[in-house]
Each structure stands twice: as structure tokens, then as C-alpha cells.
Amino acid sequence: MAYRICLIEGDGIGHEVVPAARRVLEATGLPLEFIEAEAGWETFERRGVSVPEETVEKIMASDATLFGAATSPTRKVPGFFGAIRYLRRRLDLYANVRPAKSRPVPKSRPGVDLVIVRENTEGLYVEQERRYLDVAIADAVISRRASERIGRFAFNLASRRERKLLHAAHKANVLPVTQGLFLDTVREVAQGFPGVSFKDIIVDNCAMQLVMRPEQFDVIVTTNLLGDILSDLTAGLVGGLGLAPSGNIGDRYAVFEPVHGSAPDIAGKGIANPTATILSAAMLLEHLGEEEAARRIEAAVDKVLAEGPHTPDLGGTATTEAFTEAVLRAMA
Ligand code: NAI
Ligand code: MG
């Protein structure tokens, strides 16, 4: 029986990096069936909705989804909502998993192998803002239920890794009610995982430690906004946005995507770095239990990153296609 994979290119360089990752997935030789779906700004302009219902149905009928990137306008457009944020909420993709691992490129620090597990459904991302004259207020929602399941997810992940170490990054010293509930709940979850070493760390110190000594971290669990910021920091430690993969994972569905956006400045030129999307495809296979194929893809990507050719973001002149073909040769 074949795995059913839903592919959503989205906007901008999504049209370039998702087809590249598809070729790499096909080269694994695994039985895969691809279903294409649409979402994002171009979809909104054409159809008046950024995520059509049939796209949600296709994701639900698939074993996993690979998403490219979607453009969000900077001005407020009536009826528009961000595609990936909508899917996270609609499909209850509560864990945002963002690995940062050293890559053989000059811009990457050595010795880094960590994963940020970011709560993906609440915190400040409930988007409840209001303004009274010259004062504006945003709500941050933290629930025991969401903190417990993200804590459990992070402990399960940490228990499968070699170092079995989990940090909870928080700001409970300033926000003892909301951040305190998150921290206390994760501490309770820790009782059920005696095999994992658990530490808590205040987020600002965590940011500094990540820059000074990133090799001390294994898995870091944190709330939504803090995880958004820390995971861009960790992407920057190991080579930047062109290399950073991610997964949005729930109990029933999972959507994998590069951390980067639609890159309108280089879209259509055929020079986007497909590495982040290819590594997201490897995470997707790992999620399906195909560890060996995932490792094979990762090894091939590292070989090409070490030996070239490189796309312009890494100082080279290779096209998306030339880079992808080098990865395919490295897999053969
Ligand atoms: P961006 O990630 O699209 O681009 C930032 C910079 O990094 C640009 O100079 C771009 O050329 C470069 N870059 C990004 N990915 C690259 C790749 N694979 N290869 C080579 N260079 C790459 O972020 P930006 O410019 O802030 O946002 C552009 C659009 O993307 C916006 O509409 C934004 O809303 C959307 N966006 C979507 C995301 C998603 O779909 N998950 C995430 C972030 C932004
Ligand atoms: Mg971000």
C-alpha cells in the first residue's frame, strides 16, 4: 500500500521548492502517491478564500502533507486569513517541531543538534487584540490542556533521542499566571518521564545560552510566541532560513513546511534553495516511520552542502534544479 502525500506549493518560491522536494521523495523508491492541493494568496485572489474546503479534505485524506510557503499581504484584506495559521488551528496541529542541526556550510555553527517544540495553538496567537484610544491590549491564552499535550509531546520526543534532555523555556518570573501555568503543567508531565532530564530556563537566558553555547541543548519546549522567536534564532545558528525545516504535528494530521516564507524577492528566478523543503520532506518520512529513507535524504543533502554546488543564498551560482539534481545523484 502506498503512502498518500498531499503537496501544497502555495505562493512564490513554493512553486519551485515543493517540486524539487517531490523529486527527492520519488527517488527514495518508497511507494508514494501524491495529491496536489492549493492554498495561499494566489488561491485567495483567484477564489476569494485562502484555504478552500477541498484542500482541507485532501489533507485529511492523506498520511501527511508537504507545504511550500504562502504570502500574507502586509495590509488588512477583508476575508483573507493566513493559510498556514488557519491549517494549524483547523487541523489541531498543536506541536510545531523545529530541529536545528549543524550543516556543513560556513554559516553553520558546529556541534548543534537540538529541536524546538513550540506550542502551536494558543498563547498570543489567539489574535485577540483591541485598542482603546492610545492603549492597545493583546490576550495571551495558556491552558492546562494545551500545555499538557505539548509537554507530553516534547518528553516523548526527548525520550527517543540520545541525550534525553528537555528544557522548558518560559517567562514565569514576570507572568506567573499564564507562563506559570505552562511551566507547572510541564513540570507535572515530567513526573511521568523519569528517563528524561528536565530543566526549566527563563527565556531571555535561554536566548543568550543558545548563542553562547548551543551544544548544551537537546529538546526545548516553549509557548507559541517564544518558540517562534527562539526557532528563528536557532535557524540562524545553523545556516539560516534556506536550510531550516519544520513540522506542524497533531494527533491525526501533520503538515511539514520550510520555516521560510514565499521569498517574493527571488520568486520565479529558479534560484531558491530547496534544502529546507527537502529536509521537511525527510521529517515527513520520519513521521511516517520511514527513518531509513529520511536519513538517506539528509545524508545526501549534507554531501551536496559540503561539496557543492550551492545556490546563491549560500554564495554559489547553482539553480534550484542543479542543486536538486546533485542531491538526487548523491542518493543514487
Ligand atoms: P521570507 O522567508 O520569504 O524571505 C526572507 C529572506 O530570505 C528573503 O531575502 C528571501 O529571498 C530569503 N529566502 C527565504 N527562503 C529562501 C530560500 N529557500 N532560498 C534562498 N533564499 C531564501 O520572509 P519574508 O520576506 O519576511 O516574507 C515573504 C512572504 O512570505 C510574506 O508574505 C510572509 O507573510 C510570508 N511568510 C510565510 C511563511 C509561511 O508560509 N510559513 C513564513 C514566513 C513568511
Ligand atoms: Mg517565524
mmCIF file of C-alpha atoms and ligand atoms in Angstrom:
data_model
loop_
_atom_site.group_PDB
_atom_site.id
_atom_site.type_symbol
_atom_site.label_atom_id
_atom_site.label_comp_id
_atom_site.label_asym_id
_atom_site.label_seq_id
_atom_site.Cartn_x
_atom_site.Cartn_y
_atom_site.Cartn_z
ATOM 1 C CA MET A 1 0.000 0.000 0.000
ATOM 2 C CA ALA A 2 1.277 3.452 -0.935
ATOM 3 C CA TYR A 3 1.605 6.403 1.412
ATOM 4 C CA ARG A 4 -0.615 9.234 0.326
ATOM 5 C CA ILE A 5 1.205 12.592 0.418
ATOM 6 C CA CYS A 6 -0.615 15.882 -0.096
ATOM 7 C CA LEU A 7 1.531 18.575 -1.792
ATOM 8 C CA ILE A 8 0.660 22.265 -1.443
ATOM 9 C CA GLU A 9 3.030 24.610 -3.276
ATOM 10 C CA GLY A 10 1.377 27.818 -2.050
ATOM 11 C CA ASP A 11 2.952 31.029 -3.351
ATOM 12 C CA GLY A 12 6.272 32.421 -4.577
ATOM 13 C CA ILE A 13 9.205 30.029 -4.268
ATOM 14 C CA GLY A 14 6.766 27.371 -3.008
ATOM 15 C CA HIS A 15 6.256 26.630 -6.738
ATOM 16 C CA GLU A 16 9.970 25.901 -7.040
ATOM 17 C CA VAL A 17 10.946 24.166 -3.791
ATOM 18 C CA VAL A 18 7.974 21.774 -3.462
ATOM 19 C CA PRO A 19 8.515 20.174 -6.921
ATOM 20 C CA ALA A 20 12.221 19.829 -6.008
ATOM 21 C CA ALA A 21 11.315 18.019 -2.773
ATOM 22 C CA ARG A 22 8.838 15.827 -4.666
ATOM 23 C CA ARG A 23 11.646 14.583 -6.950
ATOM 24 C CA VAL A 24 13.714 13.719 -3.861
ATOM 25 C CA LEU A 25 10.764 11.887 -2.268
ATOM 26 C CA GLU A 26 10.263 9.924 -5.502
ATOM 27 C CA ALA A 27 13.958 8.987 -5.536
ATOM 28 C CA THR A 28 13.585 7.123 -2.219
ATOM 29 C CA GLY A 29 11.775 4.351 -4.100
ATOM 30 C CA LEU A 30 9.095 4.228 -1.398
ATOM 31 C CA PRO A 31 5.534 3.619 -2.606
ATOM 32 C CA LEU A 32 4.172 7.185 -2.603
ATOM 33 C CA GLU A 33 1.015 8.601 -4.111
ATOM 34 C CA PHE A 34 0.885 12.399 -4.458
ATOM 35 C CA ILE A 35 -2.236 14.540 -4.260
ATOM 36 C CA GLU A 36 -1.936 18.212 -5.176
ATOM 37 C CA ALA A 37 -3.901 20.895 -3.368
ATOM 38 C CA GLU A 38 -3.873 24.673 -3.324
ATOM 39 C CA ALA A 39 -3.733 27.350 -0.619
ATOM 40 C CA GLY A 40 -2.368 30.830 -0.051
ATOM 41 C CA TRP A 41 -2.565 34.314 -1.514
ATOM 42 C CA GLU A 42 -2.814 33.306 -5.198
ATOM 43 C CA THR A 43 -5.659 30.966 -4.255
ATOM 44 C CA PHE A 44 -7.347 33.816 -2.372
ATOM 45 C CA GLU A 45 -7.040 36.157 -5.356
ATOM 46 C CA ARG A 46 -8.480 33.548 -7.695
ATOM 47 C CA ARG A 47 -11.196 32.082 -5.465
ATOM 48 C CA GLY A 48 -11.770 34.509 -2.590
ATOM 49 C CA VAL A 49 -10.591 32.033 0.044
ATOM 50 C CA SER A 50 -7.005 31.179 1.026
ATOM 51 C CA VAL A 51 -7.728 27.589 2.072
ATOM 52 C CA PRO A 52 -10.578 26.016 0.039
ATOM 53 C CA GLU A 53 -12.523 23.278 1.801
ATOM 54 C CA GLU A 54 -11.356 20.679 -0.733
ATOM 55 C CA THR A 55 -7.745 21.392 0.342
ATOM 56 C CA VAL A 56 -8.653 20.591 3.955
ATOM 57 C CA GLU A 57 -10.354 17.400 2.742
ATOM 58 C CA LYS A 58 -7.288 16.369 0.722
ATOM 59 C CA ILE A 59 -5.027 16.902 3.748
ATOM 60 C CA MET A 60 -7.403 14.868 5.913
ATOM 61 C CA ALA A 61 -7.395 12.055 3.345
ATOM 62 C CA SER A 62 -3.580 11.946 3.231
ATOM 63 C CA ASP A 63 -0.991 10.360 5.517
ATOM 64 C CA ALA A 64 0.985 13.629 5.644
ATOM 65 C CA THR A 65 1.260 16.976 3.857
ATOM 66 C CA LEU A 66 4.179 18.987 2.484
ATOM 67 C CA PHE A 67 3.504 22.727 2.283
ATOM 68 C CA GLY A 68 5.731 25.255 0.471
ATOM 69 C CA ALA A 69 5.028 28.789 1.659
ATOM 70 C CA ALA A 70 2.184 31.276 1.497
ATOM 71 C CA THR A 71 2.275 35.038 1.066
ATOM 72 C CA SER A 72 0.402 37.272 3.516
ATOM 73 C CA PRO A 73 -0.346 40.852 2.458
ATOM 74 C CA THR A 74 1.001 43.482 4.868
ATOM 75 C CA ARG A 75 -2.228 45.478 4.631
ATOM 76 C CA LYS A 76 -5.516 44.206 6.059
ATOM 77 C CA VAL A 77 -7.552 42.498 3.319
ATOM 78 C CA PRO A 78 -11.200 41.740 4.174
ATOM 79 C CA GLY A 79 -11.907 37.986 4.213
ATOM 80 C CA PHE A 80 -8.248 36.979 3.980
ATOM 81 C CA PHE A 81 -6.633 34.700 6.561
ATOM 82 C CA GLY A 82 -3.115 33.240 6.620
ATOM 83 C CA ALA A 83 -3.168 29.722 5.183
ATOM 84 C CA ILE A 84 -0.728 28.002 7.496
ATOM 85 C CA ARG A 85 -2.121 29.612 10.647
ATOM 86 C CA TYR A 86 -5.604 28.524 9.571
ATOM 87 C CA LEU A 87 -4.467 24.933 8.980
ATOM 88 C CA ARG A 88 -2.675 24.767 12.339
ATOM 89 C CA ARG A 89 -5.894 25.660 14.118
ATOM 90 C CA ARG A 90 -8.380 23.857 11.881
ATOM 91 C CA LEU A 91 -6.458 20.567 11.981
ATOM 92 C CA ASP A 92 -5.322 20.988 15.597
ATOM 93 C CA LEU A 93 -1.642 20.736 14.634
ATOM 94 C CA TYR A 94 -0.591 21.568 18.168
ATOM 95 C CA ALA A 95 3.131 20.839 18.038
ATOM 96 C CA ASN A 96 5.448 22.942 15.900
ATOM 97 C CA VAL A 97 8.669 20.968 15.675
ATOM 98 C CA ARG A 98 11.753 22.864 14.510
ATOM 99 C CA PRO A 99 15.059 20.989 14.501
ATOM 100 C CA ALA A 100 18.325 22.919 14.254
ATOM 101 C CA LYS A 101 21.265 20.725 13.345
ATOM 102 C CA SER A 102 24.744 21.725 12.243
ATOM 103 C CA ARG A 103 25.192 21.594 8.466
ATOM 104 C CA PRO A 104 28.466 21.502 6.543
ATOM 105 C CA VAL A 105 28.300 25.128 5.382
ATOM 106 C CA PRO A 106 30.447 28.053 6.576
ATOM 107 C CA LYS A 107 27.434 29.888 8.048
ATOM 108 C CA SER A 108 26.577 26.958 10.371
ATOM 109 C CA ARG A 109 27.959 26.594 13.889
ATOM 110 C CA PRO A 110 29.350 23.102 14.635
ATOM 111 C CA GLY A 111 28.078 20.852 17.427
ATOM 112 C CA VAL A 112 24.414 21.891 17.308
ATOM 113 C CA ASP A 113 21.711 19.206 17.354
ATOM 114 C CA LEU A 114 18.590 20.480 19.045
ATOM 115 C CA VAL A 115 14.838 20.670 18.496
ATOM 116 C CA ILE A 116 12.496 23.485 19.451
ATOM 117 C CA VAL A 117 8.987 22.228 20.269
ATOM 118 C CA ARG A 118 6.687 25.224 20.072
ATOM 119 C CA GLU A 119 3.067 25.168 21.265
ATOM 120 C CA ASN A 120 1.170 25.972 18.095
ATOM 121 C CA THR A 121 -2.447 26.748 19.004
ATOM 122 C CA GLU A 122 -2.658 29.374 21.749
ATOM 123 C CA GLY A 123 -0.538 31.948 23.611
ATOM 124 C CA LEU A 124 -0.559 35.353 21.901
ATOM 125 C CA TYR A 125 -1.526 33.704 18.605
ATOM 126 C CA VAL A 126 -5.208 33.603 19.558
ATOM 127 C CA GLU A 127 -5.119 37.010 17.822
ATOM 128 C CA GLN A 128 -7.309 38.800 20.343
ATOM 129 C CA GLU A 129 -6.191 42.418 20.144
ATOM 130 C CA ARG A 130 -8.060 45.615 20.842
ATOM 131 C CA ARG A 131 -7.311 49.262 21.047
ATOM 132 C CA TYR A 132 -8.733 51.986 23.314
ATOM 133 C CA LEU A 133 -7.530 55.340 22.001
ATOM 134 C CA ASP A 134 -3.787 55.223 22.590
ATOM 135 C CA VAL A 135 -3.675 51.946 24.512
ATOM 136 C CA ALA A 136 -3.621 48.525 22.854
ATOM 137 C CA ILE A 137 -4.073 45.159 24.560
ATOM 138 C CA ALA A 138 -3.407 41.598 23.364
ATOM 139 C CA ASP A 139 -4.623 38.473 25.157
ATOM 140 C CA ALA A 140 -2.322 35.511 25.712
ATOM 141 C CA VAL A 141 -4.207 32.282 26.349
ATOM 142 C CA ILE A 142 -2.488 29.419 28.163
ATOM 143 C CA SER A 143 -4.483 26.319 29.059
ATOM 144 C CA ARG A 144 -3.600 23.274 31.141
ATOM 145 C CA ARG A 145 -4.813 21.026 28.312
ATOM 146 C CA ALA A 146 -2.578 22.556 25.618
ATOM 147 C CA SER A 147 0.405 22.821 27.988
ATOM 148 C CA GLU A 148 -0.010 19.192 28.976
ATOM 149 C CA ARG A 149 -0.157 17.830 25.464
ATOM 150 C CA ILE A 150 2.793 19.920 24.215
ATOM 151 C CA GLY A 151 4.729 18.864 27.308
ATOM 152 C CA ARG A 152 3.906 15.219 26.677
ATOM 153 C CA PHE A 153 4.865 15.568 23.002
ATOM 154 C CA ALA A 154 8.241 17.122 23.939
ATOM 155 C CA PHE A 155 9.006 14.489 26.596
ATOM 156 C CA ASN A 156 8.142 11.700 24.165
ATOM 157 C CA LEU A 157 10.472 13.240 21.586
ATOM 158 C CA ALA A 158 13.269 13.736 24.137
ATOM 159 C CA SER A 159 12.932 10.150 25.365
ATOM 160 C CA ARG A 160 13.592 8.881 21.809
ATOM 161 C CA ARG A 161 16.768 10.968 21.443
ATOM 162 C CA GLU A 162 20.240 10.072 22.622
ATOM 163 C CA ARG A 163 20.770 12.747 25.281
ATOM 164 C CA LYS A 164 17.229 12.589 26.725
ATOM 165 C CA LEU A 165 17.333 16.191 27.929
ATOM 166 C CA LEU A 166 14.425 18.640 27.949
ATOM 167 C CA HIS A 167 14.437 22.353 28.781
ATOM 168 C CA ALA A 168 11.194 24.270 29.266
ATOM 169 C CA ALA A 169 11.822 27.894 28.229
ATOM 170 C CA HIS A 170 9.432 30.361 29.875
ATOM 171 C CA LYS A 171 8.901 33.803 31.396
ATOM 172 C CA ALA A 172 7.084 32.683 34.559
ATOM 173 C CA ASN A 173 9.078 35.157 36.651
ATOM 174 C CA VAL A 174 7.190 38.070 35.030
ATOM 175 C CA LEU A 175 3.977 36.270 34.021
ATOM 176 C CA PRO A 176 3.396 33.801 36.883
ATOM 177 C CA VAL A 177 -0.263 33.241 35.969
ATOM 178 C CA THR A 178 -0.030 32.390 32.252
ATOM 179 C CA GLN A 179 3.613 31.312 31.884
ATOM 180 C CA GLY A 180 3.394 29.838 35.395
ATOM 181 C CA LEU A 181 0.529 27.549 34.360
ATOM 182 C CA PHE A 182 2.559 26.393 31.356
ATOM 183 C CA LEU A 183 5.643 25.702 33.486
ATOM 184 C CA ASP A 184 3.773 23.981 36.339
ATOM 185 C CA THR A 185 1.922 21.758 33.876
ATOM 186 C CA VAL A 186 5.121 20.724 32.056
ATOM 187 C CA ARG A 187 6.690 20.007 35.463
ATOM 188 C CA GLU A 188 3.775 17.692 36.260
ATOM 189 C CA VAL A 189 4.205 15.901 32.933
ATOM 190 C CA ALA A 190 7.899 15.428 33.827
ATOM 191 C CA GLN A 191 6.850 13.103 36.680
ATOM 192 C CA GLY A 192 5.788 10.543 34.076
ATOM 193 C CA PHE A 193 9.160 10.620 32.278
ATOM 194 C CA PRO A 194 11.845 9.736 34.825
ATOM 195 C CA GLY A 195 14.211 8.742 31.991
ATOM 196 C CA VAL A 196 14.389 12.319 30.653
ATOM 197 C CA SER A 197 16.400 15.012 32.487
ATOM 198 C CA PHE A 198 14.214 18.084 32.867
ATOM 199 C CA LYS A 199 15.323 21.670 33.467
ATOM 200 C CA ASP A 200 13.481 24.934 33.261
ATOM 201 C CA ILE A 201 15.125 28.069 31.921
ATOM 202 C CA ILE A 202 13.966 31.695 31.676
ATOM 203 C CA VAL A 203 13.597 32.524 28.001
ATOM 204 C CA ASP A 204 15.933 35.518 27.834
ATOM 205 C CA ASN A 205 18.739 33.497 29.404
ATOM 206 C CA CYS A 206 17.835 30.670 27.015
ATOM 207 C CA ALA A 207 18.314 33.027 24.045
ATOM 208 C CA MET A 208 21.749 34.054 25.310
ATOM 209 C CA GLN A 209 22.762 30.461 26.091
ATOM 210 C CA LEU A 210 21.658 29.407 22.600
ATOM 211 C CA VAL A 211 24.026 31.953 21.087
ATOM 212 C CA MET A 212 26.920 31.282 23.505
ATOM 213 C CA ARG A 213 26.710 27.505 23.980
ATOM 214 C CA PRO A 214 24.032 25.925 21.748
ATOM 215 C CA GLU A 215 25.556 22.444 22.081
ATOM 216 C CA GLN A 216 24.202 22.174 25.676
ATOM 217 C CA PHE A 217 20.588 21.884 24.406
ATOM 218 C CA ASP A 218 18.710 18.812 23.188
ATOM 219 C CA VAL A 219 14.934 19.493 23.169
ATOM 220 C CA ILE A 220 13.395 22.834 24.200
ATOM 221 C CA VAL A 221 9.642 23.115 24.784
ATOM 222 C CA THR A 222 8.038 26.549 24.955
ATOM 223 C CA THR A 223 4.936 28.634 24.311
ATOM 224 C CA ASN A 224 3.882 29.950 20.907
ATOM 225 C CA LEU A 225 5.495 33.389 20.528
ATOM 226 C CA LEU A 226 8.627 32.466 22.488
ATOM 227 C CA GLY A 227 9.045 29.417 20.250
ATOM 228 C CA ASP A 228 8.560 31.498 17.115
ATOM 229 C CA ILE A 229 11.406 33.788 18.131
ATOM 230 C CA LEU A 230 13.769 31.138 19.548
ATOM 231 C CA SER A 231 13.367 28.931 16.474
ATOM 232 C CA ASP A 232 14.382 31.703 14.085
ATOM 233 C CA LEU A 233 17.404 32.266 16.316
ATOM 234 C CA THR A 234 18.324 28.582 16.147
ATOM 235 C CA ALA A 235 17.746 28.538 12.355
ATOM 236 C CA GLY A 236 20.288 31.358 12.175
ATOM 237 C CA LEU A 237 22.808 29.320 14.178
ATOM 238 C CA VAL A 238 22.950 26.542 11.609
ATOM 239 C CA GLY A 239 22.934 28.284 8.234
ATOM 240 C CA GLY A 240 19.751 30.350 8.034
ATOM 241 C CA LEU A 241 16.280 30.159 6.579
ATOM 242 C CA GLY A 242 17.200 28.336 3.379
ATOM 243 C CA LEU A 243 18.152 25.282 5.438
ATOM 244 C CA ALA A 244 15.526 25.201 8.235
ATOM 245 C CA PRO A 245 12.744 22.560 8.120
ATOM 246 C CA SER A 246 9.690 22.223 10.370
ATOM 247 C CA GLY A 247 6.655 20.109 11.110
ATOM 248 C CA ASN A 248 3.193 21.054 12.381
ATOM 249 C CA ILE A 249 2.034 17.883 14.082
ATOM 250 C CA GLY A 250 -1.250 16.904 15.690
ATOM 251 C CA ASP A 251 -2.692 13.588 16.843
ATOM 252 C CA ARG A 252 -4.373 12.950 13.468
ATOM 253 C CA TYR A 253 -2.713 15.158 10.843
ATOM 254 C CA ALA A 254 0.717 16.565 10.106
ATOM 255 C CA VAL A 255 1.859 19.349 7.773
ATOM 256 C CA PHE A 256 5.593 19.782 7.102
ATOM 257 C CA GLU A 257 6.997 23.042 5.731
ATOM 258 C CA PRO A 258 10.193 25.051 5.442
ATOM 259 C CA VAL A 259 10.497 27.780 8.082
ATOM 260 C CA HIS A 260 10.991 30.400 5.358
ATOM 261 C CA GLY A 261 8.264 32.276 3.528
ATOM 262 C CA SER A 262 7.431 32.767 -0.156
ATOM 263 C CA ALA A 263 10.533 34.955 -0.798
ATOM 264 C CA PRO A 264 8.924 37.294 -3.363
ATOM 265 C CA ASP A 265 12.325 38.938 -3.985
ATOM 266 C CA ILE A 266 13.676 35.801 -5.677
ATOM 267 C CA ALA A 267 10.456 34.010 -6.706
ATOM 268 C CA GLY A 268 10.284 32.865 -10.329
ATOM 269 C CA LYS A 269 14.048 33.075 -10.841
ATOM 270 C CA GLY A 270 14.734 29.387 -10.228
ATOM 271 C CA ILE A 271 17.436 30.117 -7.632
ATOM 272 C CA ALA A 272 15.650 29.323 -4.335
ATOM 273 C CA ASN A 273 17.464 26.931 -2.032
ATOM 274 C CA PRO A 274 15.240 23.821 -1.777
ATOM 275 C CA THR A 275 17.160 22.390 1.218
ATOM 276 C CA ALA A 276 14.649 23.482 3.884
ATOM 277 C CA THR A 277 11.786 21.875 1.957
ATOM 278 C CA ILE A 278 13.785 18.724 1.164
ATOM 279 C CA LEU A 279 14.663 18.378 4.876
ATOM 280 C CA SER A 280 10.974 18.963 5.716
ATOM 281 C CA ALA A 281 10.164 16.076 3.358
ATOM 282 C CA ALA A 282 12.698 13.958 5.282
ATOM 283 C CA MET A 283 10.919 14.885 8.544
ATOM 284 C CA LEU A 284 7.650 13.849 6.891
ATOM 285 C CA LEU A 285 9.077 10.414 6.077
ATOM 286 C CA GLU A 286 10.405 10.063 9.618
ATOM 287 C CA HIS A 287 6.912 10.886 10.886
ATOM 288 C CA LEU A 288 5.562 8.045 8.725
ATOM 289 C CA GLY A 289 8.116 5.682 10.307
ATOM 290 C CA GLU A 290 10.438 5.663 7.272
ATOM 291 C CA GLU A 291 13.561 6.558 9.264
ATOM 292 C CA GLU A 292 15.991 4.964 6.850
ATOM 293 C CA ALA A 293 14.753 6.918 3.822
ATOM 294 C CA ALA A 294 14.774 10.091 5.923
ATOM 295 C CA ARG A 295 18.426 9.514 6.924
ATOM 296 C CA ARG A 296 19.317 8.823 3.284
ATOM 297 C CA ILE A 297 17.870 12.159 2.174
ATOM 298 C CA GLU A 298 19.594 14.029 4.987
ATOM 299 C CA ALA A 299 22.961 12.428 4.206
ATOM 300 C CA ALA A 300 22.608 13.311 0.514
ATOM 301 C CA VAL A 301 21.743 16.938 1.346
ATOM 302 C CA ASP A 302 24.746 17.196 3.687
ATOM 303 C CA LYS A 303 27.016 15.766 0.994
ATOM 304 C CA VAL A 304 25.901 18.388 -1.525
ATOM 305 C CA LEU A 305 26.091 21.177 1.074
ATOM 306 C CA ALA A 306 29.675 20.098 1.822
ATOM 307 C CA GLU A 307 30.816 19.642 -1.773
ATOM 308 C CA GLY A 308 28.552 21.966 -3.750
ATOM 309 C CA PRO A 309 27.052 23.110 -5.969
ATOM 310 C CA HIS A 310 25.466 25.877 -3.865
ATOM 311 C CA THR A 311 22.520 28.157 -4.525
ATOM 312 C CA PRO A 312 23.140 31.962 -4.348
ATOM 313 C CA ASP A 313 21.965 32.298 -0.705
ATOM 314 C CA LEU A 314 24.983 30.129 0.237
ATOM 315 C CA GLY A 315 27.338 32.058 -2.028
ATOM 316 C CA GLY A 316 27.082 29.826 -5.105
ATOM 317 C CA THR A 317 25.559 30.207 -8.562
ATOM 318 C CA ALA A 318 23.600 26.937 -8.828
ATOM 319 C CA THR A 319 19.909 26.906 -9.730
ATOM 320 C CA THR A 320 17.277 25.108 -7.659
ATOM 321 C CA GLU A 321 17.280 22.427 -10.334
ATOM 322 C CA ALA A 322 21.070 21.941 -10.401
ATOM 323 C CA PHE A 323 21.163 21.663 -6.598
ATOM 324 C CA THR A 324 18.282 19.176 -6.604
ATOM 325 C CA GLU A 325 19.940 17.065 -9.285
ATOM 326 C CA ALA A 326 23.115 16.938 -7.206
ATOM 327 C CA VAL A 327 21.040 15.680 -4.244
ATOM 328 C CA LEU A 328 19.429 13.030 -6.463
ATOM 329 C CA ARG A 329 22.903 11.877 -7.641
ATOM 330 C CA ALA A 330 24.093 11.736 -4.029
ATOM 331 C CA MET A 331 21.128 9.476 -3.178
ATOM 332 C CA ALA A 332 21.731 7.060 -6.046
HETATM 333 P P1 NAI B 1 10.994 35.000 3.553
HETATM 334 O O1 NAI B 1 11.409 33.815 4.354
HETATM 335 O O2 NAI B 1 10.078 34.741 2.433
HETATM 336 O O3 NAI B 1 12.318 35.712 2.979
HETATM 337 C C1 NAI B 1 13.310 36.334 3.797
HETATM 338 C C2 NAI B 1 14.638 36.431 3.012
HETATM 339 O O4 NAI B 1 15.228 35.130 2.927
HETATM 340 C C3 NAI B 1 14.450 36.916 1.580
HETATM 341 O O5 NAI B 1 15.559 37.710 1.205
HETATM 342 C C4 NAI B 1 14.446 35.627 0.777
HETATM 343 O O6 NAI B 1 14.901 35.789 -0.542
HETATM 344 C C5 NAI B 1 15.376 34.729 1.577
HETATM 345 N N1 NAI B 1 14.976 33.317 1.473
HETATM 346 C C6 NAI B 1 13.933 32.714 2.099
HETATM 347 N N2 NAI B 1 13.856 31.438 1.739
HETATM 348 C C7 NAI B 1 14.855 31.204 0.872
HETATM 349 C C8 NAI B 1 15.293 30.056 0.139
HETATM 350 N N3 NAI B 1 14.666 28.875 0.235
HETATM 351 N N4 NAI B 1 16.354 30.196 -0.694
HETATM 352 C C9 NAI B 1 17.003 31.362 -0.790
HETATM 353 N N5 NAI B 1 16.651 32.477 -0.130
HETATM 354 C C10 NAI B 1 15.585 32.401 0.697
HETATM 355 O O7 NAI B 1 10.377 36.050 4.594
HETATM 356 P P2 NAI B 1 9.694 37.462 4.310
HETATM 357 O O8 NAI B 1 10.392 38.169 3.213
HETATM 358 O O9 NAI B 1 9.593 38.076 5.632
HETATM 359 O O10 NAI B 1 8.211 37.122 3.842
HETATM 360 C C11 NAI B 1 7.807 36.982 2.485
HETATM 361 C C12 NAI B 1 6.394 36.452 2.440
HETATM 362 O O11 NAI B 1 6.353 35.142 2.994
HETATM 363 C C13 NAI B 1 5.414 37.292 3.276
HETATM 364 O O12 NAI B 1 4.222 37.386 2.558
HETATM 365 C C14 NAI B 1 5.229 36.496 4.536
HETATM 366 O O13 NAI B 1 3.975 36.707 5.111
HETATM 367 C C15 NAI B 1 5.359 35.076 4.018
HETATM 368 N N6 NAI B 1 5.805 34.099 5.033
HETATM 369 C C16 NAI B 1 5.206 32.877 5.007
HETATM 370 C C17 NAI B 1 5.590 31.872 5.854
HETATM 371 C C18 NAI B 1 4.940 30.538 5.730
HETATM 372 O O14 NAI B 1 4.300 30.257 4.744
HETATM 373 N N7 NAI B 1 5.057 29.651 6.711
HETATM 374 C C19 NAI B 1 6.660 32.079 6.860
HETATM 375 C C20 NAI B 1 7.283 33.390 6.769
HETATM 376 C C21 NAI B 1 6.847 34.351 5.887
HETATM 377 MG MG MG B 2 8.646 32.792 12.274
#
